[in-house]
Each structure stands twice: as C-alpha cells, then as structure tokens.
Amino acid sequence: MSAVAPEAVRENQLREGAFGNATALVCRECGHQVALGPHYACPECFGPLEVAYAYPSITREEIEAGPRNIWRYQALLPVPTDIEQSPNTEPGFTRLLEAKNLAAELGLAKLWVKDDSTNPTNSFKDRVVACALSAARELGARVFACPSTGNLANAVAAAGARAGIKTVVFIPSNLEQPKQVNSAVFTSNLVAVDGNYDDVNKLASEIAGEEEGWAFVNVNVRPFYAEGSKTLGYEIAEQLGWRLPDQIVIPVASGSQLTKVHKAFQELIKLGLVEDKPYKVFGAQANGCSPVSASYKAGVDAIRPVKPDTIAKSLAIGNPADGIYVLDIANSTGGAVEDVTDDEIREGIVLLARTEGIFTETAGGTTTAVLKKLVETGQLDPEAETVIINTGHGLKTLDAVSGSVGPAATIAPTYSAFAATGLA
Ligand SMILES: *Cc1c(COP(=O)(O)O)cnc(C)c1O
Ligand SMILES: [Zn+2]
C-alpha cells in the first residue's frame, strides 16, 4: 500500500532513529505490523495503521525541562531526537485557561479552555503537520501536500515554507476567503477544487498513487500526522499539574484528534505520569454534518456517510475515517457525541467571546454549543472538572458571525448623540 514510490522514499536508507521510539505501524483492526514508512492501510485487511512504540521510561521533570512546544514530548512521538534542529513552525504549549465566567453562565463547577487558536497558523493543525513534516523529511519526500477543509492547508503551506520544501495544497473551492488567503500567502500552489472535502480527499489519494515522492500529510503519512494530536492530551494533563480532567469535549471532523487525545491520556497512565482515573470523552459535531453523532444516538457502531451542509466547514467531513473509533471511545468512557445547529454554533462563538474573551472559529462555536447542550440535557456532570478544546481562530470564519454582531449604534461625533444611545 505504498503510495510514495520507493525511488523517492528510501525506506531501507532511513537514518538511525528517524522515527524516535516508534517501532512499527500496526493495524488497528487486525494487529498486523508493517515497517515504518509511507503506509496508511493494512496490507491484510485495509484497516488503518497506527504508530507503535517501544515506550521509554520518562519522568515529568525530563518533560518539563524540554522546549516550550510539542517537541518536549519528542520521546512519545514518531520524530527523531534532533527534531529541534529541523525548521518547523514549533507549535504547541498553548494556554489552558480557566473559564470561570463561562462556567458560571452554564452552571459548571470547574471549566477549562485549551486554546489552540494561538498556534502559529491559528489552529491545532500545526501540531499534526509538524509531525507529518518530520516524517516527510525522513522519508525523502519531494512535495509536501494535503487535501484540506482550510486549516490544514494553512498549516502545511506555512510549515513547508519554513522548511524549504515544495508545498501543494488542495481545498474545496467554496472555502471561506480568509482560509484561502491564509494558505495563498505561504504557497503559490493553492489548488481550489470544485467539489466538497470528500471529493478533494479522493483526488488527493489518486494523485498520491500517480506521482512519486509526494507526502500527503493526511493520506500516505497519516499515521505520523495523527500522532501530533496526542500533544493536546499531554499538554492538558501537564498544565493541570499532571492530572487528567473528569470530562473533555472535543470537536469531531475525521475523528482523529479525539481518538489521539484519548490515546495520549492512556499513554500517560501507562507511563505512570498521571494517576489512573476514569474520564469521559465527548464529541462535538455540527448538525449539518453529524454522521458520528447520528450513529451514537442510533446506538449503532457503523458510520453512514453524509453530504455536509454546515457553516462549520472545518468539521465538514461526511465520511470520517476515525468515526467508528470515536463512537467506541465515547461509549466506553461513558461520554457521548452530540450535535448542534448552525444558529447554535453562531451563538456558541459569541458566548465564548463574551464570557472569556476568546474568539473561536465555527469549530469552537460547535464545541461551546455542544458543551451547553450536554449540560442542559444532563449528559455532562456539572460538578465534574471539564475541559473543552478551542481548535481554531474566529478571524478565519468572520462571515459566520458578521451578520449577528456589529455596532450597537452609528452616531455623529457629539456627546449628545452618544448620550442618546443609552450606552453611558
Ligand atoms: C481539522 C479540525 C478539527 C477536527 O479534526 P479531526 O482530527 O479531523 O477530527 C477540529 N477543529 C478545527 C478547527 C480543525 O481545523
Ligand atoms: Zn489489518
């Protein structure tokens, strides 16, 4: 299942330690192992491949002494020990804010926002792209590429520019203008495709099969890419003082992030870096693209693909690759998957902004609105410590709220005109 041709990707010439403590790629379905390389599907059963490790013994102090970015967790990622020497966007170690006002508004005892909108290109995608870039480099790829709903393209284009590797990014042509510009500033190779994300994704797989030496971050190096999301889980635990929260709400597009945050928590327990305790994982989707939440509510363990129709474009994946694993994690931890309407998403954006001073994009509006709905429907325990992840920045999806917020008044520059507004 190698989509990158062997001429370009010199698997047997990999340098020692190219993937750190990673040992192999293992099939999530049947456990079959393949060598570390540009593979993403099991040759036996076509199940998704995942990175396996010879876990090192590592202490909290060793991690704390590392750089203030995701490379402090190098030992738990498929990247070399000298990763800091390779140009990258150095994402991560974003702030974890206690959200007292939002907690009070919703009647929650303790709430935190993990604010990933402050990453280099203003979304959590910088994390996954940093790991994919390392894999692409170690595998000798010539082109760094992706199909994207927007944020991924921004992150790939920026990281590629800094690393000096050719980038080509593919997006649906109806994508928000700010997300198009945020890619086009970094690369002259932005390709807008007339179709939805699932069409763009299909095209990318085809190109990966035809062209030599292309690393598509979320296609043929997806197992390496996906590991980057674990750093969200590590950071949340470390920033809570090496503890796990009781409940966490995570937006779901492909479902990779949610799956990997759970993997990170499990690894921290296994390594003795946090105390073992139960926690509940909740997934957040937009009503207009809710294949995972529909299956959760129907109590089935398969996903039926949908045609997305929502303002939450960064979550608009109709056929989510990791959907079934999200269902499994929500069910096994006692969490849930919930969805909200586009109006609720807009309200969620404004709610987070007015209570906490955080301007989130539609994905974060979805997460905030789902948090509110989970509380109101009694699915989330208001007394338990809760974390929500803000995955992206509102300046990239201005159109979502530009119709619902604006000047309270437009006045002449006189005191009497101001007094007449009643704002004094
Ligand atoms: C990509 C993305 C997600 C979802 O990520 P998955 O791992 O595909 O589920 C959430 N929020 C934002 C802002 C994103 O760009
Ligand atoms: Zn398999």
Short mmCIF file of C-alpha atoms and ligand atoms in Angstrom, two decimals:
data_model
loop_
_atom_site.label_atom_id
_atom_site.label_comp_id
_atom_site.label_asym_id
_atom_site.label_seq_id
_atom_site.Cartn_x
_atom_site.Cartn_y
_atom_site.Cartn_z
CA MET A 1 0.00 0.00 0.00
CA SER A 2 2.94 2.33 -0.57
CA ALA A 3 1.64 5.42 -2.34
CA VAL A 4 5.01 7.14 -2.39
CA ALA A 5 7.27 5.39 -4.88
CA PRO A 6 10.38 3.67 -3.47
CA GLU A 7 12.69 5.72 -5.73
CA ALA A 8 11.71 8.86 -3.89
CA VAL A 9 11.26 7.33 -0.49
CA ARG A 10 14.28 5.38 0.54
CA GLU A 11 12.76 3.19 3.21
CA ASN A 12 15.80 0.97 3.62
CA GLN A 13 18.04 4.03 3.79
CA LEU A 14 16.22 5.56 6.73
CA ARG A 15 18.70 7.06 9.13
CA GLU A 16 19.03 5.58 12.59
CA GLY A 17 16.32 6.89 14.92
CA ALA A 18 14.43 8.65 12.11
CA PHE A 19 11.19 7.98 13.99
CA GLY A 20 12.42 8.21 17.57
CA ASN A 21 10.98 5.49 19.82
CA ALA A 22 8.42 4.41 17.21
CA THR A 23 8.93 0.78 16.21
CA ALA A 24 6.35 -0.11 13.58
CA LEU A 25 2.97 0.64 12.06
CA VAL A 26 0.26 -1.60 13.49
CA CYS A 27 -3.21 -2.25 12.06
CA ARG A 28 -5.94 -1.03 14.39
CA GLU A 29 -8.24 -3.81 13.20
CA CYS A 30 -6.15 -6.98 12.96
CA GLY A 31 -2.84 -6.10 14.66
CA HIS A 32 -0.75 -6.87 11.56
CA GLN A 33 2.56 -4.97 11.65
CA VAL A 34 4.39 -3.21 8.81
CA ALA A 35 7.69 -1.33 8.82
CA LEU A 36 7.68 2.41 9.46
CA GLY A 37 7.19 4.07 6.08
CA PRO A 38 4.66 5.85 3.84
CA HIS A 39 1.89 3.35 4.53
CA TYR A 40 -1.54 4.03 5.89
CA ALA A 41 -3.68 0.96 5.20
CA CYS A 42 -3.15 -2.60 6.38
CA PRO A 43 -1.99 -4.90 3.54
CA GLU A 44 -4.03 -7.73 5.14
CA CYS A 45 -7.40 -6.12 5.90
CA PHE A 46 -7.16 -2.46 4.72
CA GLY A 47 -7.68 -1.28 8.32
CA PRO A 48 -5.99 1.98 9.36
CA LEU A 49 -2.37 1.79 10.53
CA GLU A 50 -1.21 3.37 13.75
CA VAL A 51 2.26 4.11 15.14
CA ALA A 52 3.51 1.71 17.85
CA TYR A 53 6.37 2.47 20.25
CA ALA A 54 8.94 0.93 22.50
CA TYR A 55 7.88 3.27 25.29
CA PRO A 56 10.80 4.81 27.14
CA SER A 57 10.76 5.38 30.88
CA ILE A 58 10.46 9.12 31.15
CA THR A 59 9.82 11.45 34.09
CA ARG A 60 7.71 14.58 34.50
CA GLU A 61 10.91 16.53 35.19
CA GLU A 62 12.53 15.40 31.94
CA ILE A 63 9.48 16.54 30.00
CA GLU A 64 9.27 19.84 31.89
CA ALA A 65 12.91 20.56 31.04
CA GLY A 66 12.11 20.36 27.31
CA PRO A 67 11.27 23.18 24.90
CA ARG A 68 8.01 25.10 25.29
CA ASN A 69 6.47 23.48 22.22
CA ILE A 70 5.31 19.99 21.20
CA TRP A 71 8.89 18.70 20.97
CA ARG A 72 9.01 18.47 24.78
CA TYR A 73 7.12 15.19 24.13
CA GLN A 74 9.60 14.01 21.45
CA ALA A 75 10.11 10.68 23.26
CA LEU A 76 6.41 9.86 22.73
CA LEU A 77 6.22 10.98 19.08
CA PRO A 78 7.47 9.40 15.81
CA VAL A 79 10.18 12.04 15.38
CA PRO A 80 13.99 11.95 15.84
CA THR A 81 15.75 13.18 18.99
CA ASP A 82 17.29 16.06 16.99
CA ILE A 83 13.88 17.25 15.76
CA GLU A 84 14.51 20.70 17.27
CA GLN A 85 17.25 21.26 14.67
CA SER A 86 14.81 20.86 11.78
CA PRO A 87 12.95 24.02 10.73
CA ASN A 88 9.28 23.73 11.60
CA THR A 89 6.61 26.07 12.96
CA GLU A 90 7.25 24.90 16.56
CA PRO A 91 3.58 24.67 17.57
CA GLY A 92 2.09 23.74 20.90
CA PHE A 93 2.22 24.54 24.58
CA THR A 94 -0.79 26.77 24.05
CA ARG A 95 -2.57 28.23 27.06
CA LEU A 96 -5.03 26.33 29.24
CA LEU A 97 -7.38 28.96 30.62
CA GLU A 98 -9.77 28.53 33.50
CA ALA A 99 -13.13 29.69 32.12
CA LYS A 100 -14.85 30.98 35.27
CA ASN A 101 -17.36 33.21 33.51
CA LEU A 102 -18.50 30.57 31.04
CA ALA A 103 -18.63 28.04 33.88
CA ALA A 104 -20.87 30.36 35.89
CA GLU A 105 -23.07 31.01 32.85
CA LEU A 106 -23.59 27.27 32.29
CA GLY A 107 -23.67 26.25 35.97
CA LEU A 108 -20.42 24.28 35.90
CA ALA A 109 -18.14 23.86 38.92
CA LYS A 110 -14.82 23.90 37.04
CA LEU A 111 -14.19 24.51 33.36
CA TRP A 112 -11.01 24.97 31.32
CA VAL A 113 -10.48 26.02 27.71
CA LYS A 114 -7.44 24.58 25.92
CA ASP A 115 -6.91 27.44 23.48
CA ASP A 116 -5.23 26.09 20.35
CA SER A 117 -6.14 29.17 18.33
CA THR A 118 -2.79 30.63 19.38
CA ASN A 119 -0.72 28.15 17.37
CA PRO A 120 1.47 29.57 14.54
CA THR A 121 -1.29 29.39 11.90
CA ASN A 122 -4.08 29.69 14.46
CA SER A 123 -5.41 26.16 14.64
CA PHE A 124 -4.50 22.82 16.21
CA LYS A 125 -3.46 21.59 12.74
CA ASP A 126 0.07 22.98 13.26
CA ARG A 127 0.63 20.10 15.69
CA VAL A 128 -0.22 17.31 13.28
CA VAL A 129 1.56 19.00 10.39
CA ALA A 130 4.79 19.32 12.40
CA CYS A 131 4.84 15.53 12.87
CA ALA A 132 3.90 14.88 9.23
CA LEU A 133 6.67 17.21 8.05
CA SER A 134 9.24 15.31 10.08
CA ALA A 135 8.05 12.03 8.51
CA ALA A 136 8.06 13.53 5.02
CA ARG A 137 11.61 14.77 5.53
CA GLU A 138 12.89 11.46 6.93
CA LEU A 139 11.24 9.56 4.06
CA GLY A 140 12.86 11.81 1.48
CA ALA A 141 9.61 13.21 0.09
CA ARG A 142 9.91 15.91 -2.58
CA VAL A 143 6.48 17.53 -2.19
CA PHE A 144 4.52 18.28 0.97
CA ALA A 145 0.79 18.28 0.22
CA CYS A 146 -2.72 17.88 1.62
CA PRO A 147 -6.43 17.90 0.88
CA SER A 148 -7.93 20.27 3.42
CA THR A 149 -11.06 21.91 4.80
CA GLY A 150 -8.90 25.01 5.33
CA ASN A 151 -6.85 24.97 8.49
CA LEU A 152 -4.73 22.04 7.41
CA ALA A 153 -3.82 23.81 4.16
CA ASN A 154 -2.75 26.89 6.18
CA ALA A 155 -0.53 24.77 8.42
CA VAL A 156 1.01 22.73 5.59
CA ALA A 157 1.72 25.82 3.49
CA ALA A 158 3.39 27.65 6.40
CA ALA A 159 5.44 24.69 7.67
CA GLY A 160 6.55 23.86 4.13
CA ALA A 161 7.65 27.44 3.54
CA ARG A 162 9.76 27.44 6.69
CA ALA A 163 11.22 24.01 5.90
CA GLY A 164 12.00 24.98 2.31
CA ILE A 165 10.05 22.09 0.76
CA LYS A 166 7.64 22.47 -2.16
CA THR A 167 4.03 22.53 -1.00
CA VAL A 168 0.81 21.91 -2.95
CA VAL A 169 -2.47 22.27 -1.05
CA PHE A 170 -5.95 21.30 -2.25
CA ILE A 171 -9.18 22.85 -0.92
CA PRO A 172 -12.88 22.86 -1.83
CA SER A 173 -13.44 25.96 -4.00
CA ASN A 174 -16.29 27.21 -1.77
CA LEU A 175 -13.98 27.59 1.24
CA GLU A 176 -14.08 30.76 3.38
CA GLN A 177 -11.98 33.53 1.77
CA PRO A 178 -9.78 34.12 4.88
CA LYS A 179 -8.74 30.47 4.89
CA GLN A 180 -7.84 30.66 1.19
CA VAL A 181 -5.72 33.78 1.76
CA ASN A 182 -4.09 32.21 4.83
CA SER A 183 -2.78 29.44 2.57
CA ALA A 184 -2.02 31.51 -0.52
CA VAL A 185 0.31 33.85 1.40
CA PHE A 186 2.57 30.90 2.21
CA THR A 187 2.40 28.99 -1.11
CA SER A 188 1.87 29.76 -4.78
CA ASN A 189 0.46 26.24 -5.19
CA LEU A 190 -3.05 26.51 -3.74
CA VAL A 191 -5.47 24.42 -5.81
CA ALA A 192 -9.21 25.07 -5.44
CA VAL A 193 -11.30 22.05 -6.44
CA ASP A 194 -14.94 22.26 -7.48
CA GLY A 195 -16.34 19.73 -5.04
CA ASN A 196 -16.71 19.09 -1.32
CA TYR A 197 -13.94 17.90 1.03
CA ASP A 198 -14.63 14.25 0.35
CA ASP A 199 -14.14 14.91 -3.40
CA VAL A 200 -10.87 16.75 -2.69
CA ASN A 201 -9.71 13.88 -0.49
CA LYS A 202 -10.43 11.33 -3.23
CA LEU A 203 -8.46 13.42 -5.73
CA ALA A 204 -5.51 13.59 -3.31
CA SER A 205 -5.43 9.79 -2.96
CA GLU A 206 -5.40 9.50 -6.74
CA ILE A 207 -2.50 11.96 -7.09
CA ALA A 208 -0.60 10.18 -4.30
CA GLY A 209 -0.91 6.99 -6.34
CA GLU A 210 0.22 8.60 -9.61
CA GLU A 211 3.04 10.93 -8.54
CA GLU A 212 6.33 9.96 -6.98
CA GLY A 213 7.66 11.44 -3.79
CA TRP A 214 4.55 13.26 -2.64
CA ALA A 215 3.85 13.18 1.09
CA PHE A 216 0.15 13.92 1.58
CA VAL A 217 0.07 14.70 5.28
CA ASN A 218 -3.35 13.20 5.97
CA VAL A 219 -3.23 10.45 3.34
CA ASN A 220 0.01 8.48 2.91
CA VAL A 221 1.78 9.79 6.03
CA ARG A 222 -1.46 9.93 8.04
CA PRO A 223 -0.27 7.61 10.84
CA PHE A 224 2.59 10.04 11.63
CA TYR A 225 0.39 13.11 11.17
CA ALA A 226 -2.28 11.77 13.51
CA GLU A 227 0.19 11.25 16.37
CA GLY A 228 0.65 15.03 16.58
CA SER A 229 -2.79 15.37 18.16
CA LYS A 230 -1.59 13.41 21.18
CA THR A 231 0.32 16.51 22.27
CA LEU A 232 -3.01 18.19 23.06
CA GLY A 233 -3.71 15.45 25.58
CA TYR A 234 -0.20 15.58 27.07
CA GLU A 235 -0.34 19.36 27.47
CA ILE A 236 -3.77 19.36 29.10
CA ALA A 237 -2.58 16.81 31.68
CA GLU A 238 0.71 18.62 32.30
CA GLN A 239 -0.97 22.03 32.59
CA LEU A 240 -3.49 20.64 35.08
CA GLY A 241 -0.48 19.70 37.22
CA TRP A 242 -0.08 16.18 35.80
CA ARG A 243 -3.74 15.22 36.26
CA LEU A 244 -6.48 14.11 33.90
CA PRO A 245 -9.78 16.02 33.75
CA ASP A 246 -13.07 14.25 34.52
CA GLN A 247 -14.72 15.22 31.24
CA ILE A 248 -13.45 16.57 27.91
CA VAL A 249 -15.36 17.91 24.90
CA ILE A 250 -13.58 17.69 21.52
CA PRO A 251 -14.83 18.65 18.03
CA VAL A 252 -15.02 15.82 15.50
CA ALA A 253 -14.28 16.05 11.77
CA SER A 254 -12.36 12.91 10.79
CA GLY A 255 -12.30 11.99 14.48
CA SER A 256 -8.51 11.71 14.56
CA GLN A 257 -7.96 14.37 17.21
CA LEU A 258 -10.45 12.90 19.67
CA THR A 259 -9.01 9.43 19.20
CA LYS A 260 -5.47 10.65 19.80
CA VAL A 261 -6.25 12.74 22.89
CA HIS A 262 -7.67 9.55 24.39
CA LYS A 263 -4.53 7.63 23.30
CA ALA A 264 -2.38 10.32 24.97
CA PHE A 265 -4.29 10.02 28.27
CA GLN A 266 -3.90 6.23 28.15
CA GLU A 267 -0.16 6.52 27.49
CA LEU A 268 0.31 8.94 30.39
CA ILE A 269 -1.44 6.48 32.70
CA LYS A 270 0.64 3.58 31.37
CA LEU A 271 3.88 5.54 31.85
CA GLY A 272 2.91 6.49 35.41
CA LEU A 273 2.99 10.20 34.56
CA VAL A 274 -0.59 10.70 35.80
CA GLU A 275 -2.78 8.79 38.21
CA ASP A 276 -5.15 6.30 36.62
CA LYS A 277 -8.74 7.52 36.84
CA PRO A 278 -11.93 7.35 34.80
CA TYR A 279 -12.69 10.24 32.45
CA LYS A 280 -15.45 10.80 29.90
CA VAL A 281 -14.80 11.82 26.30
CA PHE A 282 -17.48 13.79 24.43
CA GLY A 283 -17.50 14.50 20.68
CA ALA A 284 -18.98 17.66 19.12
CA GLN A 285 -20.40 17.86 15.61
CA ALA A 286 -22.46 20.26 13.52
CA ASN A 287 -26.00 19.14 12.81
CA GLY A 288 -25.35 19.69 9.08
CA CYS A 289 -22.53 17.14 9.16
CA SER A 290 -23.14 14.75 12.03
CA PRO A 291 -22.51 11.19 10.84
CA VAL A 292 -20.84 10.22 14.12
CA SER A 293 -23.40 11.78 16.43
CA ALA A 294 -26.21 10.21 14.35
CA SER A 295 -24.69 6.75 14.87
CA TYR A 296 -24.12 7.44 18.57
CA LYS A 297 -27.77 8.40 19.02
CA ALA A 298 -28.98 5.42 16.99
CA GLY A 299 -26.83 3.11 19.10
CA VAL A 300 -25.12 1.58 16.07
CA ASP A 301 -21.38 1.06 15.63
CA ALA A 302 -21.12 1.83 11.91
CA ILE A 303 -21.00 5.26 10.25
CA ARG A 304 -23.26 6.20 7.38
CA PRO A 305 -21.56 8.92 5.25
CA VAL A 306 -23.45 12.20 4.75
CA LYS A 307 -23.24 15.20 2.40
CA PRO A 308 -22.09 18.11 4.60
CA ASP A 309 -24.17 21.29 4.77
CA THR A 310 -22.99 23.49 7.66
CA ILE A 311 -21.15 26.73 8.41
CA ALA A 312 -18.64 24.62 10.39
CA LYS A 313 -16.54 23.92 7.30
CA SER A 314 -13.51 22.78 9.28
CA LEU A 315 -15.68 19.95 10.63
CA ALA A 316 -17.38 19.16 7.31
CA ILE A 317 -16.11 15.64 6.66
CA GLY A 318 -19.04 13.50 5.57
CA ASN A 319 -17.16 10.20 5.68
CA PRO A 320 -14.96 10.40 8.81
CA ALA A 321 -12.04 7.95 8.76
CA ASP A 322 -11.90 7.60 12.55
CA GLY A 323 -15.64 7.85 13.19
CA ILE A 324 -16.04 4.30 14.45
CA TYR A 325 -13.21 4.78 16.95
CA VAL A 326 -14.82 7.98 18.23
CA LEU A 327 -18.04 6.03 18.83
CA ASP A 328 -16.11 3.35 20.66
CA ILE A 329 -14.31 5.87 22.92
CA ALA A 330 -17.47 7.88 23.67
CA ASN A 331 -19.31 4.68 24.57
CA SER A 332 -16.54 3.00 26.56
CA THR A 333 -15.69 6.10 28.64
CA GLY A 334 -19.35 6.98 29.34
CA GLY A 335 -19.22 10.12 27.21
CA ALA A 336 -21.42 10.97 24.21
CA VAL A 337 -21.41 12.53 20.74
CA GLU A 338 -23.79 15.47 20.32
CA ASP A 339 -24.57 17.91 17.52
CA VAL A 340 -25.86 21.48 17.26
CA THR A 341 -27.46 23.65 14.56
CA ASP A 342 -25.70 26.43 12.65
CA ASP A 343 -27.58 29.02 14.74
CA GLU A 344 -26.40 27.36 17.93
CA ILE A 345 -22.84 27.39 16.52
CA ARG A 346 -23.06 31.16 15.93
CA GLU A 347 -24.40 31.59 19.47
CA GLY A 348 -21.56 29.39 20.75
CA ILE A 349 -18.96 31.63 19.11
CA VAL A 350 -20.48 34.76 20.69
CA LEU A 351 -20.94 33.04 24.07
CA LEU A 352 -17.26 32.07 24.32
CA ALA A 353 -16.18 35.51 23.10
CA ARG A 354 -18.37 37.46 25.57
CA THR A 355 -17.63 35.27 28.59
CA GLU A 356 -13.92 34.54 28.11
CA GLY A 357 -12.52 36.96 25.52
CA ILE A 358 -11.69 34.12 23.15
CA PHE A 359 -12.70 34.49 19.51
CA THR A 360 -13.14 30.99 18.15
CA GLU A 361 -13.99 29.77 14.69
CA THR A 362 -17.06 27.72 13.81
CA ALA A 363 -15.46 24.51 15.13
CA GLY A 364 -15.03 26.11 18.57
CA GLY A 365 -18.55 27.53 18.32
CA THR A 366 -19.70 23.96 17.78
CA THR A 367 -17.75 22.71 20.80
CA THR A 368 -19.03 25.51 23.05
CA ALA A 369 -22.62 24.99 21.90
CA VAL A 370 -22.34 21.23 22.38
CA LEU A 371 -20.94 21.80 25.90
CA LYS A 372 -24.02 23.91 26.69
CA LYS A 373 -26.36 21.30 25.20
CA LEU A 374 -24.69 18.46 27.10
CA VAL A 375 -25.20 20.35 30.36
CA GLU A 376 -28.81 21.22 29.55
CA THR A 377 -29.65 17.64 28.61
CA GLY A 378 -27.97 16.21 31.70
CA GLN A 379 -25.36 14.25 29.72
CA LEU A 380 -22.46 16.15 31.32
CA ASP A 381 -21.93 16.26 35.09
CA PRO A 382 -21.86 19.96 36.10
CA GLU A 383 -19.89 19.16 39.27
CA ALA A 384 -17.07 17.34 37.46
CA GLU A 385 -13.96 19.10 36.14
CA THR A 386 -14.36 19.73 32.43
CA VAL A 387 -12.03 20.75 29.57
CA ILE A 388 -13.12 21.94 26.13
CA ILE A 389 -10.71 22.35 23.20
CA ASN A 390 -10.82 25.53 21.12
CA THR A 391 -9.24 24.27 17.92
CA GLY A 392 -9.20 27.37 15.71
CA HIS A 393 -9.39 31.17 15.41
CA GLY A 394 -12.52 33.23 14.69
CA LEU A 395 -10.74 35.62 12.33
CA LYS A 396 -10.71 32.80 9.78
CA THR A 397 -14.51 32.44 9.80
CA LEU A 398 -15.65 36.05 10.21
CA ASP A 399 -18.62 35.54 7.92
CA ALA A 400 -20.19 33.13 10.39
CA VAL A 401 -20.93 35.93 12.86
CA SER A 402 -20.56 39.13 10.84
CA GLY A 403 -24.35 39.15 10.36
CA SER A 404 -25.13 38.70 14.04
CA VAL A 405 -22.69 41.14 15.69
CA GLY A 406 -21.80 44.73 14.81
CA PRO A 407 -22.01 48.32 16.04
CA ALA A 408 -24.64 48.96 18.72
CA ALA A 409 -25.14 52.42 17.20
CA THR A 410 -23.75 54.62 14.43
CA ILE A 411 -23.66 58.21 15.64
CA ALA A 412 -22.43 61.72 14.91
CA PRO A 413 -19.21 62.61 16.78
CA THR A 414 -21.02 64.57 19.50
CA TYR A 415 -21.67 63.92 23.19
CA SER A 416 -25.40 64.41 22.80
CA ALA A 417 -25.55 61.78 20.06
CA PHE A 418 -23.68 59.34 22.31
CA ALA A 419 -25.90 60.14 25.30
CA ALA A 420 -28.94 59.38 23.18
CA THR A 421 -27.74 55.80 22.65
CA GLY A 422 -28.27 54.93 26.31
CA LEU A 423 -24.82 53.28 26.45
CA ALA A 424 -23.41 55.66 29.07
C1 LIG B 1 -9.40 19.68 11.47
C2 LIG B 1 -10.10 20.40 12.54
C3 LIG B 1 -10.82 19.73 13.55
C4 LIG B 1 -11.09 18.24 13.57
O1 LIG B 1 -10.05 17.41 13.42
P1 LIG B 1 -10.17 15.83 13.18
O2 LIG B 1 -8.92 15.33 13.77
O3 LIG B 1 -10.23 15.62 11.70
O4 LIG B 1 -11.41 15.31 13.84
C5 LIG B 1 -11.36 20.50 14.57
N1 LIG B 1 -11.24 21.83 14.60
C6 LIG B 1 -10.58 22.50 13.65
C7 LIG B 1 -10.51 23.99 13.75
C8 LIG B 1 -9.99 21.82 12.59
O5 LIG B 1 -9.33 22.52 11.65
ZN ZN B 2 -5.31 -5.32 9.35
#
